[in-house]
Every structure is written in C-alpha cells, then in structure tokens.
Short mmCIF file of C-alpha atoms in Angstrom, two decimals:
data_model
loop_
_atom_site.label_atom_id
_atom_site.label_comp_id
_atom_site.label_asym_id
_atom_site.label_seq_id
_atom_site.Cartn_x
_atom_site.Cartn_y
_atom_site.Cartn_z
CA UNK Z 38 -163.07 -63.13 -159.62
CA UNK Z 39 -162.28 -59.35 -160.26
CA UNK Z 40 -160.79 -58.40 -163.60
CA UNK Z 41 -157.19 -57.69 -162.16
CA UNK Z 42 -157.18 -61.11 -160.52
CA UNK Z 43 -158.37 -62.71 -163.77
CA UNK Z 44 -155.43 -61.17 -165.67
CA UNK Z 45 -152.95 -62.24 -162.97
CA UNK Z 46 -154.21 -65.86 -163.14
CA UNK Z 47 -153.87 -65.82 -166.93
CA UNK Z 48 -150.22 -64.48 -166.70
CA UNK Z 49 -149.51 -67.18 -164.18
CA UNK Z 50 -150.96 -69.87 -166.42
CA UNK Z 51 -148.77 -68.53 -169.27
CA UNK Z 52 -145.61 -68.56 -167.02
CA UNK Z 53 -146.37 -72.23 -166.09
CA UNK Z 54 -146.66 -72.92 -169.88
CA UNK Z 55 -143.24 -71.28 -170.37
CA UNK Z 56 -141.62 -73.33 -167.75
CA UNK Z 57 -142.91 -76.61 -169.36
CA UNK Z 58 -142.02 -75.70 -172.81
CA UNK Z 59 -138.59 -74.25 -172.04
CA UNK Z 60 -137.72 -77.29 -169.87
CA UNK Z 61 -138.51 -79.57 -172.68
CA UNK Z 62 -137.46 -77.83 -175.91
CA UNK Z 63 -134.49 -75.82 -177.14
CA UNK Z 64 -135.39 -72.39 -178.49
CA UNK Z 65 -138.96 -72.42 -177.01
CA UNK Z 66 -140.08 -68.84 -177.10
CA UNK Z 67 -141.91 -67.05 -174.32
CA UNK Z 68 -145.66 -67.40 -174.43
CA UNK Z 69 -147.30 -64.22 -175.61
CA UNK Z 70 -150.40 -63.02 -173.82
CA UNK Z 71 -153.09 -60.63 -175.06
CA UNK Z 72 -155.89 -59.37 -172.71
CA UNK Z 73 -159.07 -57.91 -174.02
CA UNK Z 74 -159.52 -54.51 -172.39
CA UNK Z 75 -162.30 -54.42 -169.79
CA UNK Z 76 -163.22 -57.98 -170.32
CA UNK Z 77 -162.45 -61.29 -168.71
CA UNK Z 78 -161.12 -62.61 -172.03
CA UNK Z 79 -157.40 -63.40 -172.80
CA UNK Z 80 -155.39 -65.34 -175.27
CA UNK Z 81 -152.01 -67.08 -174.78
CA UNK Z 82 -149.97 -68.33 -177.66
CA UNK Z 83 -146.53 -70.06 -178.17
CA UNK Z 84 -144.93 -71.37 -181.41
CA UNK Z 85 -142.21 -73.91 -180.61
CA UNK Z 86 -139.61 -75.03 -183.23
CA UNK Z 87 -139.00 -78.77 -183.24
CA UNK Z 88 -135.79 -80.44 -184.18
CA UNK Z 89 -134.55 -84.04 -184.72
CA UNK Z 90 -131.65 -84.81 -182.34
CA UNK Z 91 -128.29 -83.46 -183.64
CA UNK Z 92 -130.06 -81.48 -186.44
CA UNK Z 93 -130.18 -77.68 -186.56
CA UNK Z 94 -132.97 -77.43 -189.12
CA UNK Z 95 -136.52 -76.94 -187.97
CA UNK Z 96 -138.57 -79.79 -189.03
CA UNK Z 97 -141.92 -78.96 -187.52
CA UNK Z 98 -143.61 -76.63 -185.02
CA UNK Z 99 -145.83 -77.25 -181.95
CA UNK Z 100 -148.40 -74.38 -181.92
CA UNK Z 101 -149.98 -73.82 -178.50
CA UNK Z 102 -152.97 -71.57 -177.97
CA UNK Z 103 -155.20 -71.08 -175.01
CA UNK Z 104 -158.34 -68.66 -174.75
CA UNK Z 105 -159.40 -67.92 -171.30
CA UNK Z 106 -162.65 -66.80 -169.57
CA UNK Z 107 -164.28 -66.99 -166.06
CA UNK Z 108 -165.89 -70.29 -165.06
CA UNK Z 109 -169.67 -70.69 -164.84
CA UNK Z 110 -169.74 -69.38 -161.22
CA UNK Z 111 -167.60 -66.42 -162.35
CA UNK Z 112 -165.11 -67.36 -159.61
CA UNK Z 113 -162.21 -69.29 -161.20
CA UNK Z 114 -160.19 -68.96 -164.26
CA UNK Z 115 -161.42 -71.31 -167.01
CA UNK Z 116 -159.94 -72.37 -170.46
CA UNK Z 117 -162.54 -71.42 -173.12
CA UNK Z 118 -160.39 -72.94 -175.93
CA UNK Z 119 -157.13 -74.82 -176.29
CA UNK Z 120 -155.30 -75.82 -179.46
CA UNK Z 121 -152.13 -77.89 -179.70
CA UNK Z 122 -151.21 -78.35 -183.32
CA UNK Z 123 -148.19 -80.20 -184.81
CA UNK Z 124 -147.35 -78.37 -188.01
CA UNK Z 125 -144.89 -79.37 -190.80
CA UNK Z 126 -142.31 -76.68 -191.36
CA UNK Z 127 -141.82 -77.38 -195.04
CA UNK Z 128 -145.40 -76.43 -196.14
CA UNK Z 129 -146.90 -75.14 -192.80
CA UNK Z 130 -149.75 -77.83 -193.05
CA UNK Z 131 -151.26 -79.27 -189.88
CA UNK Z 132 -150.46 -82.89 -189.20
CA UNK Z 133 -152.51 -83.55 -185.97
CA UNK Z 134 -154.57 -81.16 -183.78
CA UNK Z 135 -155.47 -81.62 -180.22
CA UNK Z 136 -158.26 -79.21 -179.54
CA UNK Z 137 -160.90 -78.13 -176.84
CA UNK Z 138 -163.81 -75.89 -177.00
CA UNK Z 139 -165.75 -75.08 -173.84
CA UNK Z 140 -168.69 -73.80 -175.91
CA UNK Z 141 -168.74 -76.55 -178.42
CA UNK Z 142 -171.79 -77.49 -180.37
CA UNK Z 143 -173.42 -81.01 -180.06
CA UNK Z 144 -172.22 -81.93 -183.56
CA UNK Z 145 -168.70 -82.60 -182.19
CA UNK Z 146 -166.94 -83.50 -178.98
CA UNK Z 147 -165.69 -80.55 -176.99
CA UNK Z 148 -162.28 -82.10 -176.58
CA UNK Z 149 -161.07 -83.95 -179.63
CA UNK Z 150 -158.17 -84.93 -181.93
CA UNK Z 151 -158.16 -84.15 -185.68
CA UNK Z 152 -155.70 -86.06 -187.89
CA UNK Z 153 -154.81 -84.44 -191.30
CA UNK Z 154 -154.11 -87.45 -193.46
CA UNK Z 155 -155.70 -89.63 -196.13
CA UNK Z 156 -156.33 -93.33 -195.72
CA UNK Z 157 -158.08 -95.31 -198.41
CA UNK Z 158 -159.85 -97.83 -196.34
CA UNK Z 159 -161.38 -95.28 -193.99
CA UNK Z 160 -162.26 -93.01 -196.90
CA UNK Z 161 -164.11 -95.91 -198.53
CA UNK Z 162 -166.08 -96.58 -195.41
CA UNK Z 163 -166.96 -92.87 -195.00
CA UNK Z 164 -168.05 -92.55 -198.57
CA UNK Z 165 -170.43 -95.58 -198.19
CA UNK Z 166 -172.02 -93.89 -195.07
CA UNK Z 167 -172.56 -90.61 -196.87
CA UNK Z 168 -170.05 -88.66 -194.97
CA UNK Z 169 -169.65 -85.03 -196.19
CA UNK Z 170 -165.91 -85.28 -196.34
CA UNK Z 171 -164.92 -88.96 -196.79
CA UNK Z 172 -161.35 -88.29 -198.02
CA UNK Z 173 -160.41 -85.87 -195.19
CA UNK Z 174 -159.53 -87.59 -191.91
CA UNK Z 175 -159.26 -84.08 -190.27
CA UNK Z 176 -163.15 -83.84 -190.67
CA UNK Z 177 -163.33 -86.46 -187.94
CA UNK Z 178 -163.30 -85.24 -184.26
CA UNK Z 179 -161.88 -87.99 -182.19
CA UNK Z 180 -163.33 -87.53 -178.45
CA UNK Z 181 -160.66 -87.36 -175.77
CA UNK Z 182 -162.40 -87.08 -172.31
CA UNK Z 183 -164.65 -83.93 -172.52
CA UNK Z 184 -164.30 -80.89 -170.35
CA UNK Z 185 -162.83 -82.28 -167.22
CA UNK Z 186 -160.74 -85.32 -168.36
CA UNK Z 187 -159.33 -84.00 -171.68
CA UNK Z 188 -155.68 -84.15 -172.65
CA UNK Z 189 -153.29 -81.46 -171.26
CA UNK Z 190 -150.33 -79.86 -172.87
CA UNK Z 191 -147.97 -82.22 -171.05
CA UNK Z 192 -149.62 -85.25 -172.75
CA UNK Z 193 -149.06 -83.63 -176.14
CA UNK Z 194 -145.43 -82.64 -175.30
CA UNK Z 195 -144.65 -86.26 -174.32
CA UNK Z 196 -146.25 -87.50 -177.55
CA UNK Z 197 -144.11 -85.12 -179.58
CA UNK Z 198 -140.89 -86.29 -177.89
CA UNK Z 199 -141.49 -90.03 -177.47
CA UNK Z 200 -143.87 -90.97 -180.24
CA UNK Z 201 -142.65 -88.54 -182.89
CA UNK Z 202 -138.98 -88.55 -181.93
CA UNK Z 203 -138.39 -84.84 -181.72
CA UNK Z 204 -135.51 -83.67 -179.55
CA UNK Z 205 -136.22 -82.86 -175.89
CA UNK Z 206 -133.91 -81.24 -173.34
CA UNK Z 207 -132.24 -83.26 -170.53
CA UNK Z 208 -134.74 -83.86 -167.63
CA UNK Z 209 -137.76 -83.09 -169.83
CA UNK Z 210 -139.58 -85.96 -168.28
CA UNK Z 211 -139.52 -84.23 -164.89
CA UNK Z 212 -141.08 -81.09 -166.17
CA UNK Z 213 -143.77 -83.12 -167.99
CA UNK Z 214 -144.46 -85.26 -164.88
CA UNK Z 215 -144.77 -82.25 -162.57
CA UNK Z 216 -146.99 -80.27 -164.92
CA UNK Z 217 -149.24 -83.18 -165.60
CA UNK Z 218 -149.82 -83.77 -161.85
CA UNK Z 219 -150.63 -80.14 -161.31
CA UNK Z 220 -153.05 -80.05 -164.27
CA UNK Z 221 -154.95 -83.25 -163.11
CA UNK Z 222 -155.15 -81.92 -159.60
CA UNK Z 223 -156.79 -78.75 -160.86
CA UNK Z 224 -159.13 -80.84 -163.13
CA UNK Z 225 -159.99 -82.90 -159.98
CA UNK Z 226 -160.78 -79.74 -157.99
CA UNK Z 227 -163.02 -78.58 -160.74
CA UNK Z 228 -164.70 -82.01 -160.93
CA UNK Z 229 -165.20 -81.93 -157.15
CA UNK Z 230 -166.94 -78.50 -157.51
CA UNK Z 231 -169.21 -80.11 -160.08
CA UNK Z 232 -170.01 -83.06 -157.95
CA UNK Z 233 -169.64 -82.13 -154.25
CA UNK Z 234 -172.09 -84.76 -153.08
CA UNK Z 235 -170.16 -87.52 -154.90
CA UNK Z 236 -166.82 -86.16 -153.56
CA UNK Z 237 -168.36 -86.15 -150.02
CA UNK Z 238 -169.54 -89.66 -150.22
CA UNK Z 239 -166.18 -90.85 -151.43
CA UNK Z 240 -164.41 -89.20 -148.50
CA UNK Z 241 -166.80 -90.79 -146.07
CA UNK Z 242 -166.06 -94.15 -147.41
CA UNK Z 243 -162.43 -93.47 -146.62
CA UNK Z 244 -163.36 -92.54 -143.00
CA UNK Z 245 -163.41 -88.73 -143.30
CA UNK Z 246 -166.07 -86.76 -141.48
CA UNK Z 247 -167.75 -84.67 -144.05
CA UNK Z 248 -170.72 -82.42 -143.19
CA UNK Z 249 -172.37 -80.46 -145.98
CA UNK Z 250 -172.91 -76.75 -145.16
CA UNK Z 251 -176.42 -75.19 -145.30
CA UNK Z 252 -177.39 -74.54 -148.81
CA UNK Z 253 -174.59 -76.73 -150.22
CA UNK Z 254 -174.98 -77.15 -154.14
CA UNK Z 255 -176.15 -80.47 -155.49
CA UNK Z 256 -174.19 -82.39 -157.96
CA UNK Z 257 -174.13 -80.87 -161.51
CA UNK Z 258 -173.53 -83.43 -164.16
CA UNK Z 259 -173.39 -81.13 -167.33
CA UNK Z 260 -169.62 -80.97 -167.57
CA UNK Z 261 -169.09 -84.61 -166.63
CA UNK Z 262 -171.52 -85.67 -169.20
CA UNK Z 263 -170.17 -83.49 -171.99
CA UNK Z 264 -169.03 -85.26 -175.05
#
C-alpha cells in the first residue's frame, strides 16, 4: 500500500465513522484526522456530546480515537489502537473504556474493557490475591475477543443508547446495523487472510471448488490466538 493510498483509506474510514455517529447522535462533530508526514501513521478522533431525551444539557461524552498503520503484509490499512471512552461531563472522569492495542504486551489482553468504579466485594477479593490496585476496577482489563473478534464502535454506540439511555436520532438502529455488518465482513476478510487453508476447507465443505495457488501461504494463528 502506497502512502497516498494509505491516507485515502484513513480518510474513508473517518468518513464512515462520521456517517455512523451523525446518524445516531445530535451534535456529533466531524472526525478530525491527523497524518504523520511521510509515514503510514494517522490518528482520527471524535468527541460526541451525549444528552438525555428532551434535555439540552450535556451529561456525558463519547470519545472516539483510532490510530492507524499498515497491516503485517504492508498491504492493507490496519487499526493500531482504538479507544471508545464514556466520560462524565461534570468532572470529565472516565466511566468505562473499550480499548484495543495491536502491539499490546502479554500482561493484558489486546482488546479489553476497563470499568472505572469501586466495588467492595471485588476490592476485598483482589486485596486477598495481592493485586497491585485492589480498589481500582479500571486496573482490570476485561478481554473482548482479541485482534479479530473485538468490539466495534457500533457495539459501543448501541450500548450508549440502549443500555445507558442516552438519546439517539431516528433510525439510529439502521446506521448501527449497517456499520456493524460492514465491520464484521472486514474482520472476516482479515481472518481469512490469516487462515486461508481453514477458509478453503470450509468452502469445500459447502461444495465450492477451491484450488490453492502455487506458493499459497499457510495458516497463521498469531492473531487468532491473541488474548
């Protein structure tokens, strides 16, 4: 992937993010994009105000951030990091964070949820196990599917509207549904590139004629096995 194509793909991804957020939320701003000169590195951010139905006062914000790079084959756009953070407006403290780090260390899952809250029973258990931060739930990284099967922004948006009760625009469900289908198709394509032999076997079981080309790559399980 040439640098110009990389930047174009990032802009397209940001535009797709805009379509989702602006279809769901009133006052959703355009996603800002910053490219690193001469490098295949870019950042896209959005800060969405959230309201209760019929209320004009901002109660919280959904902060969205993506960092992009090339994939391991240097052929496709890849998300290096993503952060979807629900933040209280009154004191700007995080409530819950949905994060992904492509280059994560083994000490925490690459795709995870962090909850900023304090619960006595859990704190007691963690203190008994010798945990370094027993009173901070945000110190726990709850795994959510790794590189290939992690949550998408559409999942978080639906959580914000349905579970948390923030106001969504008319037909927001359609935007979420369409975006989620596209995301999972793209993740499926990436998974197939990781596991071409497995994908070919599955298609043969369905009656497709699949012939591997000369020099076809073997299955690579690193991303599938990632925590």
